[in-house]
Coordinates of C-alpha atoms in Angstrom, one line a residue:
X211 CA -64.8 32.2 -3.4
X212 CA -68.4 33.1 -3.9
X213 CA -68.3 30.5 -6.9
X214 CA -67.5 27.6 -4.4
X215 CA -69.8 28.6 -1.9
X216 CA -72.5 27.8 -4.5
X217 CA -71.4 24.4 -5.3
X218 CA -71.1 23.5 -1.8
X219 CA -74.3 24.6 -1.4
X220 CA -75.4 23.1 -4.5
X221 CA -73.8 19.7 -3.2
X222 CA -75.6 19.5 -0.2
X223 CA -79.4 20.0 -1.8
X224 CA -78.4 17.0 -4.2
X225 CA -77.3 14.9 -1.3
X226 CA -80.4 15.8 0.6
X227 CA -82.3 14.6 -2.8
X228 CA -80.5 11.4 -2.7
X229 CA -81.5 10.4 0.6
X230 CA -84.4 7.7 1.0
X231 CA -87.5 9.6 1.4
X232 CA -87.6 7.6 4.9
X233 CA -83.9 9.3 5.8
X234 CA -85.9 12.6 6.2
X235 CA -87.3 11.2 9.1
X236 CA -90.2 13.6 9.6
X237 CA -94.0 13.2 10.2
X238 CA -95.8 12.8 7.1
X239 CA -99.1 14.0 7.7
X240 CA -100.8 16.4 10.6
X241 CA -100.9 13.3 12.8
X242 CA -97.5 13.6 13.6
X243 CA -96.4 10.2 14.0
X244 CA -96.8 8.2 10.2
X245 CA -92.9 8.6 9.2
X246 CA -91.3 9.6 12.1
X247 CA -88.0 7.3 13.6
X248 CA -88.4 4.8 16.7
X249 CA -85.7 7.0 18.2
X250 CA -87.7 10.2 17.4
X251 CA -91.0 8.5 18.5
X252 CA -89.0 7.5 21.8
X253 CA -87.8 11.2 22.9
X254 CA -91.3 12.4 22.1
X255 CA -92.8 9.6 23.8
X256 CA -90.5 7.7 26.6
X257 CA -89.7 4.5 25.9
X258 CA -92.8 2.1 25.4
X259 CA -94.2 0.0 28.6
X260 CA -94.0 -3.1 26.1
X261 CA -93.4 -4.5 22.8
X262 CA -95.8 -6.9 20.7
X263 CA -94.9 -9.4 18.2
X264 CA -97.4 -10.5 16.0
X265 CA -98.3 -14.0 15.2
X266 CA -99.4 -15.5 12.3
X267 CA -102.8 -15.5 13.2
X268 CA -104.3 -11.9 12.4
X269 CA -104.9 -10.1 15.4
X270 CA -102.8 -12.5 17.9
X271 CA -99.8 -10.7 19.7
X272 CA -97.3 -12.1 22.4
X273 CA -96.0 -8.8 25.2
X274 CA -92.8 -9.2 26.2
X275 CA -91.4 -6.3 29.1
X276 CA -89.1 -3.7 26.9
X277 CA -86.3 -4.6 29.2
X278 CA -86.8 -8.5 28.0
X279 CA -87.7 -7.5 24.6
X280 CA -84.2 -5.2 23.9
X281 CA -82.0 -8.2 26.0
X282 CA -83.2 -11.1 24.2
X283 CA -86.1 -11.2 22.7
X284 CA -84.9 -8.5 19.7
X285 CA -82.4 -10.8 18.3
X286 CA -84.8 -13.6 17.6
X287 CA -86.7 -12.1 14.6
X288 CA -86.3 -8.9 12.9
X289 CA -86.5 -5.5 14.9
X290 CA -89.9 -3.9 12.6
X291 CA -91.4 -7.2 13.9
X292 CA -91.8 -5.2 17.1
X293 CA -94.8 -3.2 17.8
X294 CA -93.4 -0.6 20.5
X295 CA -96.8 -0.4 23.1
X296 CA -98.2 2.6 25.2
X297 CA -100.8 2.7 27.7
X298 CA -103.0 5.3 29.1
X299 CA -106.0 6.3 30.5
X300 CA -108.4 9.0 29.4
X301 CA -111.8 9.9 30.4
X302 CA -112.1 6.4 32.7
X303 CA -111.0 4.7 29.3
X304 CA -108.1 2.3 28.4
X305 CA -106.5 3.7 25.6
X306 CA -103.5 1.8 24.1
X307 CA -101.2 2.7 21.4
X308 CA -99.1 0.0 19.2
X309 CA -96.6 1.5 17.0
X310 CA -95.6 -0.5 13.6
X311 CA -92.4 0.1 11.4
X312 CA -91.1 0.0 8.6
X313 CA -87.1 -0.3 7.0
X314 CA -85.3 0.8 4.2
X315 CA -85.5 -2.1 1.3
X316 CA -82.1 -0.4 0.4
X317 CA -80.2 -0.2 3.7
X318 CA -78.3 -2.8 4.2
X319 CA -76.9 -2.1 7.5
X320 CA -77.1 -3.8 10.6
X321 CA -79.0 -1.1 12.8
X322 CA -80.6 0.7 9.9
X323 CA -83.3 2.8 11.1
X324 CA -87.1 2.0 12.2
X325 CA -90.0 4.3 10.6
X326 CA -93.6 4.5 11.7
X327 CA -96.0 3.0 9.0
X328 CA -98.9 2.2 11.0
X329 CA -100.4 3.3 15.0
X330 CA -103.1 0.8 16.2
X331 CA -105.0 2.2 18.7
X332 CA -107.8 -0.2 20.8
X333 CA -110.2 1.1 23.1
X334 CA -111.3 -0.7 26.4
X335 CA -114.6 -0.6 27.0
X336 CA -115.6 0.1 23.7
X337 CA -116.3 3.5 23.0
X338 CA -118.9 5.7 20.3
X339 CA -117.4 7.4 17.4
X340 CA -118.4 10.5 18.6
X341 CA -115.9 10.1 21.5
X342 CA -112.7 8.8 19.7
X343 CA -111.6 12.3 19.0
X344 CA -111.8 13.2 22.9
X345 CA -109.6 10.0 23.6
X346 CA -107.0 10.4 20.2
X347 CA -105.8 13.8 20.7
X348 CA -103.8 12.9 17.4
X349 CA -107.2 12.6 15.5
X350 CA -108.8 15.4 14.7
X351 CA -111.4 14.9 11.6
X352 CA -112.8 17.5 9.1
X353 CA -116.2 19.0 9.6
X354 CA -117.0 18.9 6.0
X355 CA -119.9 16.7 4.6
X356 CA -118.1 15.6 1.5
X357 CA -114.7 15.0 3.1
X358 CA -114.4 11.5 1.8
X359 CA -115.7 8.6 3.9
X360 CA -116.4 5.4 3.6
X361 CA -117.8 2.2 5.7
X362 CA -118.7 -1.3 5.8
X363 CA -120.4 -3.7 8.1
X364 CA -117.3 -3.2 10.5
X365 CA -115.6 -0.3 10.0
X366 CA -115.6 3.7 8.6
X367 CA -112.9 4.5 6.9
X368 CA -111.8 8.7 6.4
X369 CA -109.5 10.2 4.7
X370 CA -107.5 13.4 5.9
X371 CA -105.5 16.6 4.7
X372 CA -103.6 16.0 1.0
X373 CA -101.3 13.6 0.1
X374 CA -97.6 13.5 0.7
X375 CA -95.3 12.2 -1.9
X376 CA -93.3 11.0 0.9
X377 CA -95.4 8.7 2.5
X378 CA -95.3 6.4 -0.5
X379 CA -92.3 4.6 1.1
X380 CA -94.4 3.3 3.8
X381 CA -96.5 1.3 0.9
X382 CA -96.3 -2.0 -0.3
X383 CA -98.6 -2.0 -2.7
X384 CA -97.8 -2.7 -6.1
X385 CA -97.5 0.0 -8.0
X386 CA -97.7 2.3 -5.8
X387 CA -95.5 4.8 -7.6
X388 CA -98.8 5.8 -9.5
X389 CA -100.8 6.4 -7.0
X390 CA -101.4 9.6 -4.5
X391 CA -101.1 8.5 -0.6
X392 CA -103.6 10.0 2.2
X393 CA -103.5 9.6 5.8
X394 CA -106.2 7.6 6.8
X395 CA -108.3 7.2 10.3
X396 CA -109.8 3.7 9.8
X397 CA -112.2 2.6 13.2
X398 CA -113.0 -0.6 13.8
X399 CA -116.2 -2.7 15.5
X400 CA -115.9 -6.0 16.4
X401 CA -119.9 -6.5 17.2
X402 CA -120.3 -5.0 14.0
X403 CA -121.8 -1.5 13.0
X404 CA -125.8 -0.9 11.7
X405 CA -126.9 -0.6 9.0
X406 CA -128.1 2.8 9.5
X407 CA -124.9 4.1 10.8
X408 CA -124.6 6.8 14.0
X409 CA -121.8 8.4 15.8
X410 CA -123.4 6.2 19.0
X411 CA -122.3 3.3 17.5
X412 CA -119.0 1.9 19.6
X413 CA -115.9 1.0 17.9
X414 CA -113.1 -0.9 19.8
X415 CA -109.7 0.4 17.9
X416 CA -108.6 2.7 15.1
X417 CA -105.8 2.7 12.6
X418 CA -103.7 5.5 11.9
X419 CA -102.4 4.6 8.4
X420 CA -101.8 5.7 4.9
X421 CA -104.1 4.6 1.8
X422 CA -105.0 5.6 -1.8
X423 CA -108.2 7.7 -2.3
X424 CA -108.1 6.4 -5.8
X425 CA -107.6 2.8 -5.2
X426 CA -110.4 2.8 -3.1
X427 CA -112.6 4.6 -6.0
X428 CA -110.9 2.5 -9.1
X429 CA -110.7 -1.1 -7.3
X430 CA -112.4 -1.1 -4.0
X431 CA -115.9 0.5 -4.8
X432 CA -117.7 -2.8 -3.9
X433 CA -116.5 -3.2 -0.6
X434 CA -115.6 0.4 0.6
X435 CA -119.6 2.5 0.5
X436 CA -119.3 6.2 0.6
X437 CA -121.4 7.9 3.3
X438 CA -120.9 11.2 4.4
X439 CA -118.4 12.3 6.6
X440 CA -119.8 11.3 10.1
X441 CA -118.2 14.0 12.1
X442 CA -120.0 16.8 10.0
X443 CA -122.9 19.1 11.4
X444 CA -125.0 17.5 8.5
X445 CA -124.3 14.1 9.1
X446 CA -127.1 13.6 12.1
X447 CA -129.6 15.8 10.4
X448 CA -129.7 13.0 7.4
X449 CA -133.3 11.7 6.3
X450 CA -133.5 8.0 7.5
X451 CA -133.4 6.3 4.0
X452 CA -136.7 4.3 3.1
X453 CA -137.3 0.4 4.2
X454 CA -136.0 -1.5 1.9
X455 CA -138.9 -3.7 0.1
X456 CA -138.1 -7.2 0.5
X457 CA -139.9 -9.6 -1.8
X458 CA -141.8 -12.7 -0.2
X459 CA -140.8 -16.1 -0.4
X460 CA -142.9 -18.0 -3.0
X461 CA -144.7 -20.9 -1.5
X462 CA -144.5 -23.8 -3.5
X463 CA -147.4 -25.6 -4.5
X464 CA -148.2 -29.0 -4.0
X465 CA -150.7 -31.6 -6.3
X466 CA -153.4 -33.0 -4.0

C-alpha cells in the first residue's frame, strides 16, 4: 500500500513537470501580473472596460466595447491579438492599463489559454519619474545605486528582483534558452528625456515586461547607456558631469 502511494505521488510531480511552463499559470515576478491567465487576471481585476487591437502601424490601436469585442469582434483575428484595457484615476491622473498575451506554440486547442507577456501602462498628463511609483502600485523599484539601469534619449530602462526560469516562455527571442530572463520597468518620453537625466523629467507610459540583463550587456551596449539607478538616495546627489568641449568649425579660406 505504502509502495503505491509513492508512485502515485511520484506520478503526479512528473505530470506537473510535463506541463508547459505557461500551464502553471502563476505570476512570474513580484509584479504580479507577467504570467498570470486572462481568467486569473479577470477575477483579480473585473473584466476590462475595453479591448485594443493593434494595427500595423506601431503604436496605433482600434477600442472596441468588451461586450462588442467577445460577440464579434474576437472571432475576426486571433484572441492574444486583444489587449484587455483598464482605466483609472489616481492622484488627478489618467492611468490606463493594456494587458498583452501570449499562447502556447504547442496547444493546439481551440480555447487554449491566454498568458500575460507584457502590461502597457500610459499616463495622461504626462507625469515625472519620481511619481510613477505613486500611480503604479505594481512598481516598486530598488533603492540601490548599482541596481542595473539603463537609458537613452527616450526612455530608462530597470531591471528588478532575479530571474525566473519560467518566464522564458513569454520570449521570442532567438535563443532564448541561453539566456537568464528579468522583469523589467521600461518608461517611456515621447518629448524626449535630457541629456542630464532627473527624476523631474516626465514620462508618458511604462512597460512591464521581461528582458535579458545579458543581452543588453553582450549585444545592446551601444544603444542601452548604464546610469545609475534613478530611484536611489545617491542618484540626485551626483556631480553634474563636465561640458562637453565641442571643437569649432574650421572656416575655410578663400584666395583673394
Amino acid at each position: 500500500m505504502r509502495t503505491r502511494q509513492l508512485w502515485y505521488s511520484l506520478g503526479l510531480l512528473l505530470s506537473a513537470l510535463a506541463l508547459p511552463h505557461g500551464l502553471a499559470a502563476a505570476p512570474y515576478f513580484e509584479d504580479g501580473f507577467l504570467g498570470l491567465t486572462q481568467k486569473e487576471l479577470h477575477e483579480r481585476m473585473g473584466m476590462p472596460q475595453a479591448v485594443r487591437d493593434r494595427k500595423s502601424a506601431l503604436r496605433v490601436f482600434t477600442y472596441y466595447p468588451i461586450t462588442d469585442w467577445q460577440k464579434y469582434f474576437s472571432k475576426l483575428v486571433s484572441p492574444e491579438n486583444g489587449e484587455d484595457v483598464y482605466t483609472f484615476k489616481r492622484n488627478n491622473i489618467d492611468v490606463r492599463y493594456s494587458f498583452s498575451y501570449a499562447v502556447d506554440p504547442n496547444d493546439t486547442s481551440e480555447n487554449r489559454p491566454l498568458f500575460v507577456r507584457l502590461v502597457d501602462i500610459e499616463f495622461s498628463p504626462p507625469v515625472p519619474i519620481a511619481q510613477v511609483p505613486s500611480l503604479v502600485p505594481e512598481f516598486k523599484p530598488s533603492s540601490e545605486p548599482d541596481s542595473p539601469a539603463f537609458r537613452s534619449n527616450i526612455w530608462v530602462l530597470l531591471f528588478q528582483g532575479a530571474p525566473s526560469p519560467a518566464a522564458r516562455f513569454l520570449i521570442r527571442e532567438k535563443g532564448k534558452e541561453q539566456l537568464d530572463w528579468t522583469l523589467t520597468f521600461q518608461l517611456f518620453s515621447l518629448q524626449g528625456l535630457p541629456d542630464r537625466l532627473t527624476t523631474s523629467a516626465t514620462v508618458d507610459r511604462m512597460e512591464i515586461g521581461t528582458q535579458s540583463l545579458q543581452l543588453v550587456k553582450q549585444r545592446q551596449r551601444h544603444t542601452h547607456e548604464p546610469i545609475m539607478n534613478p530611484y536611489s538616495p545617491e542618484f540626485a546627489t551626483q556631480s553634474a558631469p563636465p561640458p562637453v568641449q565641442r571643437k569649432p568649425i574650421p572656416t575655410p579660406k578663400y584666395a583673394e
